[in-house]
């Protein structure tokens, strides 16, 4: 059974069909790439799957369970996460503090729930700090742990976004444009981190990205969308050779 199954999903904005009957499956343990020309509906699809936007019609199933329209916090507790840019209000906190403040939702393993059990606060905080340190090391950003999040580079912010997912019990992570504005060296670090999280910690990923080298390096399968629909699925080479895909890209 697919980990995520999207069935005939539609998302309309007024008369505009941003997602127009998309059907696709994400296998557990995969790193699936989602590509397509600008305006294809990729981000809207992510937002509907992740509970940020309600669908107009259609279904989203996770491990066979209907999760259509569940709010983000309910999906979070099931291990489904969509990363967002580090919010402005967290810019004045350090990178380590950003990791330690990941919102509540799972296993009581966070500072917020610890506040309510004063005797355990110190123990919990030490454990969360230790986990944050592991994450910083894993992502090779330990040298910027005490810098303010607002002052690190765009690529380092992307690594911090990934790091925040690692502070949770995420099973499937939706990454939107991980490589946007990121230099090649950091992009390789991000690719390595995703591959390692996938192989060593069993994370499933769905990745929207325009950089085809990045997609080719880490994603299989690749799904191509255009005009709100799924056009093709396969390896990146198969997708690149698909005539409908070529036409869709040329048409933009
Ligand atoms: P992609 O991520 O593939 O570039 P998007 O999902 O961002 O595509 O957008 C698909 C289409 O839906 C675009 O034409 C965009 O302008 C439109 N769209 C996205 N969000 C909204 C919205 N909130 N209101 C109206 N139109 C939207």
PDB file of N, CA and C in Angstrom, residues 67-148:
ATOM      1  N   UNK A  67      -7.082  11.191   5.202  1.00  0.00           N
ATOM      2  CA  UNK A  67      -6.595  12.345   5.987  1.00  0.00           C
ATOM      3  C   UNK A  67      -6.971  13.658   5.293  1.00  0.00           C
ATOM      4  N   UNK A  68      -7.893  13.588   4.337  1.00  0.00           N
ATOM      5  CA  UNK A  68      -8.268  14.782   3.565  1.00  0.00           C
ATOM      6  C   UNK A  68      -8.725  15.914   4.476  1.00  0.00           C
ATOM      7  N   UNK A  69      -8.103  17.067   4.320  1.00  0.00           N
ATOM      8  CA  UNK A  69      -8.562  18.259   5.024  1.00  0.00           C
ATOM      9  C   UNK A  69      -8.216  18.301   6.502  1.00  0.00           C
ATOM     10  N   UNK A  70      -7.466  17.319   7.019  1.00  0.00           N
ATOM     11  CA  UNK A  70      -7.064  17.407   8.428  1.00  0.00           C
ATOM     12  C   UNK A  70      -6.133  18.601   8.599  1.00  0.00           C
ATOM     13  N   UNK A  71      -6.233  19.294   9.727  1.00  0.00           N
ATOM     14  CA  UNK A  71      -5.363  20.458   9.926  1.00  0.00           C
ATOM     15  C   UNK A  71      -3.904  20.045  10.137  1.00  0.00           C
ATOM     16  N   UNK A  72      -2.965  20.971   9.886  1.00  0.00           N
ATOM     17  CA  UNK A  72      -1.542  20.627   9.976  1.00  0.00           C
ATOM     18  C   UNK A  72      -1.140  19.964  11.293  1.00  0.00           C
ATOM     19  N   UNK A  73      -1.710  20.424  12.437  1.00  0.00           N
ATOM     20  CA  UNK A  73      -1.261  19.835  13.708  1.00  0.00           C
ATOM     21  C   UNK A  73      -1.684  18.376  13.839  1.00  0.00           C
ATOM     22  N   UNK A  74      -2.845  18.027  13.229  1.00  0.00           N
ATOM     23  CA  UNK A  74      -3.300  16.624  13.278  1.00  0.00           C
ATOM     24  C   UNK A  74      -2.392  15.771  12.388  1.00  0.00           C
ATOM     25  N   UNK A  75      -1.980  16.336  11.256  1.00  0.00           N
ATOM     26  CA  UNK A  75      -1.074  15.604  10.353  1.00  0.00           C
ATOM     27  C   UNK A  75       0.314  15.479  10.985  1.00  0.00           C
ATOM     28  N   UNK A  76       0.722  16.528  11.684  1.00  0.00           N
ATOM     29  CA  UNK A  76       2.008  16.527  12.377  1.00  0.00           C
ATOM     30  C   UNK A  76       2.070  15.366  13.361  1.00  0.00           C
ATOM     31  N   UNK A  77       0.967  15.138  14.076  1.00  0.00           N
ATOM     32  CA  UNK A  77       0.992  14.059  15.059  1.00  0.00           C
ATOM     33  C   UNK A  77       0.971  12.685  14.384  1.00  0.00           C
ATOM     34  N   UNK A  78       0.654  12.652  13.095  1.00  0.00           N
ATOM     35  CA  UNK A  78       0.759  11.391  12.346  1.00  0.00           C
ATOM     36  C   UNK A  78       2.130  11.249  11.678  1.00  0.00           C
ATOM     37  N   UNK A  79       2.961  12.284  11.826  1.00  0.00           N
ATOM     38  CA  UNK A  79       4.313  12.220  11.261  1.00  0.00           C
ATOM     39  C   UNK A  79       4.420  12.813   9.861  1.00  0.00           C
ATOM     40  N   UNK A  80       3.386  13.569   9.442  1.00  0.00           N
ATOM     41  CA  UNK A  80       3.439  14.221   8.121  1.00  0.00           C
ATOM     42  C   UNK A  80       3.747  15.706   8.315  1.00  0.00           C
ATOM     43  N   UNK A  81       4.809  16.150   7.692  1.00  0.00           N
ATOM     44  CA  UNK A  81       5.281  17.520   7.890  1.00  0.00           C
ATOM     45  C   UNK A  81       5.569  18.204   6.580  1.00  0.00           C
ATOM     46  N   UNK A  82       5.191  19.470   6.507  1.00  0.00           N
ATOM     47  CA  UNK A  82       5.591  20.288   5.366  1.00  0.00           C
ATOM     48  C   UNK A  82       6.480  21.367   5.945  1.00  0.00           C
ATOM     49  N   UNK A  83       7.682  21.537   5.367  1.00  0.00           N
ATOM     50  CA  UNK A  83       8.566  22.550   5.935  1.00  0.00           C
ATOM     51  C   UNK A  83       8.167  23.934   5.418  1.00  0.00           C
ATOM     52  N   UNK A  84       8.393  24.913   6.273  1.00  0.00           N
ATOM     53  CA  UNK A  84       8.174  26.303   5.899  1.00  0.00           C
ATOM     54  C   UNK A  84       9.434  27.078   6.193  1.00  0.00           C
ATOM     55  N   UNK A  85       9.583  28.194   5.520  1.00  0.00           N
ATOM     56  CA  UNK A  85      10.724  29.053   5.830  1.00  0.00           C
ATOM     57  C   UNK A  85      10.689  29.396   7.316  1.00  0.00           C
ATOM     58  N   UNK A  86      11.877  29.553   7.888  1.00  0.00           N
ATOM     59  CA  UNK A  86      11.957  29.932   9.301  1.00  0.00           C
ATOM     60  C   UNK A  86      11.239  31.272   9.462  1.00  0.00           C
ATOM     61  N   UNK A  87      10.190  31.274  10.276  1.00  0.00           N
ATOM     62  CA  UNK A  87       9.332  32.451  10.370  1.00  0.00           C
ATOM     63  C   UNK A  87      10.112  33.638  10.942  1.00  0.00           C
ATOM     64  N   UNK A  88       9.661  34.813  10.524  1.00  0.00           N
ATOM     65  CA  UNK A  88      10.356  36.033  10.888  1.00  0.00           C
ATOM     66  C   UNK A  88      10.556  36.166  12.400  1.00  0.00           C
ATOM     67  N   UNK A  89       9.544  35.752  13.157  1.00  0.00           N
ATOM     68  CA  UNK A  89       9.624  35.950  14.614  1.00  0.00           C
ATOM     69  C   UNK A  89      10.706  35.079  15.262  1.00  0.00           C
ATOM     70  N   UNK A  90      11.225  34.105  14.506  1.00  0.00           N
ATOM     71  CA  UNK A  90      12.281  33.266  15.064  1.00  0.00           C
ATOM     72  C   UNK A  90      13.680  33.762  14.684  1.00  0.00           C
ATOM     73  N   UNK A  91      13.726  34.846  13.911  1.00  0.00           N
ATOM     74  CA  UNK A  91      15.019  35.341  13.427  1.00  0.00           C
ATOM     75  C   UNK A  91      15.936  35.821  14.541  1.00  0.00           C
ATOM     76  N   UNK A  92      15.328  36.305  15.654  1.00  0.00           N
ATOM     77  CA  UNK A  92      16.181  36.831  16.717  1.00  0.00           C
ATOM     78  C   UNK A  92      16.628  35.727  17.679  1.00  0.00           C
ATOM     79  N   UNK A  93      16.148  34.510  17.449  1.00  0.00           N
ATOM     80  CA  UNK A  93      16.616  33.387  18.266  1.00  0.00           C
ATOM     81  C   UNK A  93      17.802  32.720  17.582  1.00  0.00           C
ATOM     82  N   UNK A  94      18.622  32.036  18.363  1.00  0.00           N
ATOM     83  CA  UNK A  94      19.775  31.379  17.749  1.00  0.00           C
ATOM     84  C   UNK A  94      19.310  30.141  16.982  1.00  0.00           C
ATOM     85  N   UNK A  95      20.219  29.610  16.182  1.00  0.00           N
ATOM     86  CA  UNK A  95      19.932  28.393  15.414  1.00  0.00           C
ATOM     87  C   UNK A  95      19.570  27.250  16.373  1.00  0.00           C
ATOM     88  N   UNK A  96      20.350  27.123  17.461  1.00  0.00           N
ATOM     89  CA  UNK A  96      20.069  26.030  18.410  1.00  0.00           C
ATOM     90  C   UNK A  96      18.700  26.216  19.064  1.00  0.00           C
ATOM     91  N   UNK A  97      18.399  27.478  19.439  1.00  0.00           N
ATOM     92  CA  UNK A  97      17.091  27.735  20.074  1.00  0.00           C
ATOM     93  C   UNK A  97      15.950  27.420  19.106  1.00  0.00           C
ATOM     94  N   UNK A  98      16.158  27.723  17.829  1.00  0.00           N
ATOM     95  CA  UNK A  98      15.136  27.401  16.832  1.00  0.00           C
ATOM     96  C   UNK A  98      14.849  25.902  16.806  1.00  0.00           C
ATOM     97  N   UNK A  99      15.908  25.111  16.939  1.00  0.00           N
ATOM     98  CA  UNK A  99      15.709  23.659  16.956  1.00  0.00           C
ATOM     99  C   UNK A  99      14.979  23.231  18.224  1.00  0.00           C
ATOM    100  N   UNK A 100      15.337  23.881  19.333  1.00  0.00           N
ATOM    101  CA  UNK A 100      14.770  23.453  20.614  1.00  0.00           C
ATOM    102  C   UNK A 100      13.317  23.874  20.790  1.00  0.00           C
ATOM    103  N   UNK A 101      12.856  24.838  19.969  1.00  0.00           N
ATOM    104  CA  UNK A 101      11.493  25.345  20.113  1.00  0.00           C
ATOM    105  C   UNK A 101      10.516  24.736  19.111  1.00  0.00           C
ATOM    106  N   UNK A 102      10.870  23.622  18.503  1.00  0.00           N
ATOM    107  CA  UNK A 102       9.938  22.983  17.560  1.00  0.00           C
ATOM    108  C   UNK A 102       8.613  22.738  18.285  1.00  0.00           C
ATOM    109  N   UNK A 103       7.487  23.111  17.657  1.00  0.00           N
ATOM    110  CA  UNK A 103       6.207  23.087  18.362  1.00  0.00           C
ATOM    111  C   UNK A 103       5.810  21.700  18.864  1.00  0.00           C
ATOM    112  N   UNK A 104       4.926  21.691  19.856  1.00  0.00           N
ATOM    113  CA  UNK A 104       4.507  20.421  20.434  1.00  0.00           C
ATOM    114  C   UNK A 104       3.697  19.583  19.459  1.00  0.00           C
ATOM    115  N   UNK A 105       3.559  18.326  19.755  1.00  0.00           N
ATOM    116  CA  UNK A 105       2.711  17.500  18.902  1.00  0.00           C
ATOM    117  C   UNK A 105       2.944  16.026  19.100  1.00  0.00           C
ATOM    118  N   UNK A 106       4.142  15.664  19.549  1.00  0.00           N
ATOM    119  CA  UNK A 106       4.411  14.234  19.583  1.00  0.00           C
ATOM    120  C   UNK A 106       5.097  13.795  20.855  1.00  0.00           C
ATOM    121  N   UNK A 107       4.655  12.727  21.383  1.00  0.00           N
ATOM    122  CA  UNK A 107       5.317  11.981  22.449  1.00  0.00           C
ATOM    123  C   UNK A 107       5.645  12.813  23.687  1.00  0.00           C
ATOM    124  N   UNK A 108       5.103  14.023  23.757  1.00  0.00           N
ATOM    125  CA  UNK A 108       5.440  14.885  24.886  1.00  0.00           C
ATOM    126  C   UNK A 108       6.909  15.259  24.918  1.00  0.00           C
ATOM    127  N   UNK A 109       7.572  15.098  23.808  1.00  0.00           N
ATOM    128  CA  UNK A 109       9.019  15.328  23.807  1.00  0.00           C
ATOM    129  C   UNK A 109       9.358  16.752  23.428  1.00  0.00           C
ATOM    130  N   UNK A 110       8.894  17.705  24.174  1.00  0.00           N
ATOM    131  CA  UNK A 110       9.231  19.075  23.849  1.00  0.00           C
ATOM    132  C   UNK A 110       9.126  19.912  25.097  1.00  0.00           C
ATOM    133  N   UNK A 111       9.708  21.097  24.969  1.00  0.00           N
ATOM    134  CA  UNK A 111       9.762  21.947  26.156  1.00  0.00           C
ATOM    135  C   UNK A 111       8.385  22.333  26.654  1.00  0.00           C
ATOM    136  N   UNK A 112       7.473  22.601  25.714  1.00  0.00           N
ATOM    137  CA  UNK A 112       6.153  23.084  26.132  1.00  0.00           C
ATOM    138  C   UNK A 112       5.492  22.118  27.093  1.00  0.00           C
ATOM    139  N   UNK A 113       5.505  20.826  26.759  1.00  0.00           N
ATOM    140  CA  UNK A 113       4.823  19.901  27.650  1.00  0.00           C
ATOM    141  C   UNK A 113       5.602  19.763  28.952  1.00  0.00           C
ATOM    142  N   UNK A 114       6.913  19.957  28.840  1.00  0.00           N
ATOM    143  CA  UNK A 114       7.723  19.845  30.051  1.00  0.00           C
ATOM    144  C   UNK A 114       7.398  20.941  31.061  1.00  0.00           C
ATOM    145  N   UNK A 115       6.993  22.141  30.552  1.00  0.00           N
ATOM    146  CA  UNK A 115       6.651  23.220  31.489  1.00  0.00           C
ATOM    147  C   UNK A 115       5.624  22.749  32.505  1.00  0.00           C
ATOM    148  N   UNK A 116       4.759  21.859  32.065  1.00  0.00           N
ATOM    149  CA  UNK A 116       3.662  21.435  32.934  1.00  0.00           C
ATOM    150  C   UNK A 116       4.111  20.368  33.935  1.00  0.00           C
ATOM    151  N   UNK A 117       5.298  19.895  33.794  1.00  0.00           N
ATOM    152  CA  UNK A 117       5.806  18.881  34.713  1.00  0.00           C
ATOM    153  C   UNK A 117       7.138  19.404  35.241  1.00  0.00           C
ATOM    154  N   UNK A 118       7.037  20.393  36.128  1.00  0.00           N
ATOM    155  CA  UNK A 118       8.220  21.162  36.528  1.00  0.00           C
ATOM    156  C   UNK A 118       9.397  20.281  36.934  1.00  0.00           C
ATOM    157  N   UNK A 119       9.124  19.210  37.601  1.00  0.00           N
ATOM    158  CA  UNK A 119      10.229  18.370  38.087  1.00  0.00           C
ATOM    159  C   UNK A 119      11.043  17.790  36.938  1.00  0.00           C
ATOM    160  N   UNK A 120      10.401  17.653  35.800  1.00  0.00           N
ATOM    161  CA  UNK A 120      11.098  17.015  34.673  1.00  0.00           C
ATOM    162  C   UNK A 120      11.754  18.023  33.740  1.00  0.00           C
ATOM    163  N   UNK A 121      11.536  19.320  34.018  1.00  0.00           N
ATOM    164  CA  UNK A 121      11.973  20.330  33.056  1.00  0.00           C
ATOM    165  C   UNK A 121      13.451  20.214  32.726  1.00  0.00           C
ATOM    166  N   UNK A 122      14.273  20.137  33.781  1.00  0.00           N
ATOM    167  CA  UNK A 122      15.702  20.158  33.531  1.00  0.00           C
ATOM    168  C   UNK A 122      16.152  18.946  32.720  1.00  0.00           C
ATOM    169  N   UNK A 123      15.610  17.815  33.110  1.00  0.00           N
ATOM    170  CA  UNK A 123      15.951  16.561  32.421  1.00  0.00           C
ATOM    171  C   UNK A 123      15.530  16.629  30.944  1.00  0.00           C
ATOM    172  N   UNK A 124      14.304  17.114  30.721  1.00  0.00           N
ATOM    173  CA  UNK A 124      13.779  17.229  29.356  1.00  0.00           C
ATOM    174  C   UNK A 124      14.628  18.202  28.542  1.00  0.00           C
ATOM    175  N   UNK A 125      14.944  19.326  29.165  1.00  0.00           N
ATOM    176  CA  UNK A 125      15.693  20.335  28.438  1.00  0.00           C
ATOM    177  C   UNK A 125      17.065  19.792  28.038  1.00  0.00           C
ATOM    178  N   UNK A 126      17.686  19.052  28.942  1.00  0.00           N
ATOM    179  CA  UNK A 126      19.011  18.491  28.648  1.00  0.00           C
ATOM    180  C   UNK A 126      18.907  17.508  27.476  1.00  0.00           C
ATOM    181  N   UNK A 127      17.827  16.748  27.474  1.00  0.00           N
ATOM    182  CA  UNK A 127      17.652  15.760  26.405  1.00  0.00           C
ATOM    183  C   UNK A 127      17.412  16.460  25.054  1.00  0.00           C
ATOM    184  N   UNK A 128      16.563  17.501  25.092  1.00  0.00           N
ATOM    185  CA  UNK A 128      16.256  18.236  23.851  1.00  0.00           C
ATOM    186  C   UNK A 128      17.517  18.945  23.336  1.00  0.00           C
ATOM    187  N   UNK A 129      18.286  19.487  24.290  1.00  0.00           N
ATOM    188  CA  UNK A 129      19.531  20.161  23.905  1.00  0.00           C
ATOM    189  C   UNK A 129      20.496  19.153  23.266  1.00  0.00           C
ATOM    190  N   UNK A 130      20.562  17.964  23.843  1.00  0.00           N
ATOM    191  CA  UNK A 130      21.457  16.929  23.298  1.00  0.00           C
ATOM    192  C   UNK A 130      21.012  16.533  21.892  1.00  0.00           C
ATOM    193  N   UNK A 131      19.702  16.415  21.718  1.00  0.00           N
ATOM    194  CA  UNK A 131      19.175  16.068  20.387  1.00  0.00           C
ATOM    195  C   UNK A 131      19.487  17.198  19.390  1.00  0.00           C
ATOM    196  N   UNK A 132      19.287  18.449  19.851  1.00  0.00           N
ATOM    197  CA  UNK A 132      19.577  19.597  18.976  1.00  0.00           C
ATOM    198  C   UNK A 132      21.047  19.572  18.571  1.00  0.00           C
ATOM    199  N   UNK A 133      21.927  19.238  19.512  1.00  0.00           N
ATOM    200  CA  UNK A 133      23.355  19.187  19.190  1.00  0.00           C
ATOM    201  C   UNK A 133      23.660  18.094  18.172  1.00  0.00           C
ATOM    202  N   UNK A 134      22.989  16.955  18.319  1.00  0.00           N
ATOM    203  CA  UNK A 134      23.165  15.868  17.332  1.00  0.00           C
ATOM    204  C   UNK A 134      22.738  16.333  15.942  1.00  0.00           C
ATOM    205  N   UNK A 135      21.585  17.015  15.903  1.00  0.00           N
ATOM    206  CA  UNK A 135      21.038  17.501  14.622  1.00  0.00           C
ATOM    207  C   UNK A 135      21.998  18.513  13.992  1.00  0.00           C
ATOM    208  N   UNK A 136      22.519  19.423  14.820  1.00  0.00           N
ATOM    209  CA  UNK A 136      23.454  20.440  14.321  1.00  0.00           C
ATOM    210  C   UNK A 136      24.685  19.782  13.701  1.00  0.00           C
ATOM    211  N   UNK A 137      25.160  18.739  14.366  1.00  0.00           N
ATOM    212  CA  UNK A 137      26.352  18.044  13.874  1.00  0.00           C
ATOM    213  C   UNK A 137      26.037  17.289  12.578  1.00  0.00           C
ATOM    214  N   UNK A 138      24.891  16.592  12.601  1.00  0.00           N
ATOM    215  CA  UNK A 138      24.464  15.822  11.430  1.00  0.00           C
ATOM    216  C   UNK A 138      24.382  16.725  10.190  1.00  0.00           C
ATOM    217  N   UNK A 139      23.869  17.927  10.380  1.00  0.00           N
ATOM    218  CA  UNK A 139      23.667  18.833   9.237  1.00  0.00           C
ATOM    219  C   UNK A 139      24.886  19.728   8.978  1.00  0.00           C
ATOM    220  N   UNK A 140      25.941  19.483   9.728  1.00  0.00           N
ATOM    221  CA  UNK A 140      27.185  20.263   9.614  1.00  0.00           C
ATOM    222  C   UNK A 140      26.958  21.761   9.786  1.00  0.00           C
ATOM    223  N   UNK A 141      26.045  22.106  10.719  1.00  0.00           N
ATOM    224  CA  UNK A 141      25.845  23.528  11.013  1.00  0.00           C
ATOM    225  C   UNK A 141      26.140  23.810  12.490  1.00  0.00           C
ATOM    226  N   UNK A 142      26.929  22.937  13.121  1.00  0.00           N
ATOM    227  CA  UNK A 142      27.225  23.151  14.540  1.00  0.00           C
ATOM    228  C   UNK A 142      28.029  24.440  14.766  1.00  0.00           C
ATOM    229  N   UNK A 143      28.791  24.846  13.737  1.00  0.00           N
ATOM    230  CA  UNK A 143      29.594  26.066  13.905  1.00  0.00           C
ATOM    231  C   UNK A 143      28.737  27.336  13.928  1.00  0.00           C
ATOM    232  N   UNK A 144      27.474  27.249  13.513  1.00  0.00           N
ATOM    233  CA  UNK A 144      26.620  28.450  13.563  1.00  0.00           C
ATOM    234  C   UNK A 144      25.506  28.310  14.611  1.00  0.00           C
ATOM    235  N   UNK A 145      25.667  27.345  15.523  1.00  0.00           N
ATOM    236  CA  UNK A 145      24.614  27.049  16.512  1.00  0.00           C
ATOM    237  C   UNK A 145      24.201  28.274  17.318  1.00  0.00           C
ATOM    238  N   UNK A 146      25.147  29.160  17.610  1.00  0.00           N
ATOM    239  CA  UNK A 146      24.827  30.292  18.479  1.00  0.00           C
ATOM    240  C   UNK A 146      24.593  31.591  17.714  1.00  0.00           C
ATOM    241  N   UNK A 147      24.546  31.472  16.382  1.00  0.00           N
ATOM    242  CA  UNK A 147      24.228  32.674  15.596  1.00  0.00           C
ATOM    243  C   UNK A 147      22.720  32.869  15.525  1.00  0.00           C
ATOM    244  N   UNK A 148      22.306  34.113  15.357  1.00  0.00           N
ATOM    245  CA  UNK A 148      20.874  34.398  15.208  1.00  0.00           C
ATOM    246  C   UNK A 148      20.393  33.861  13.859  1.00  0.00           C
TER     247      UNK A 148
END
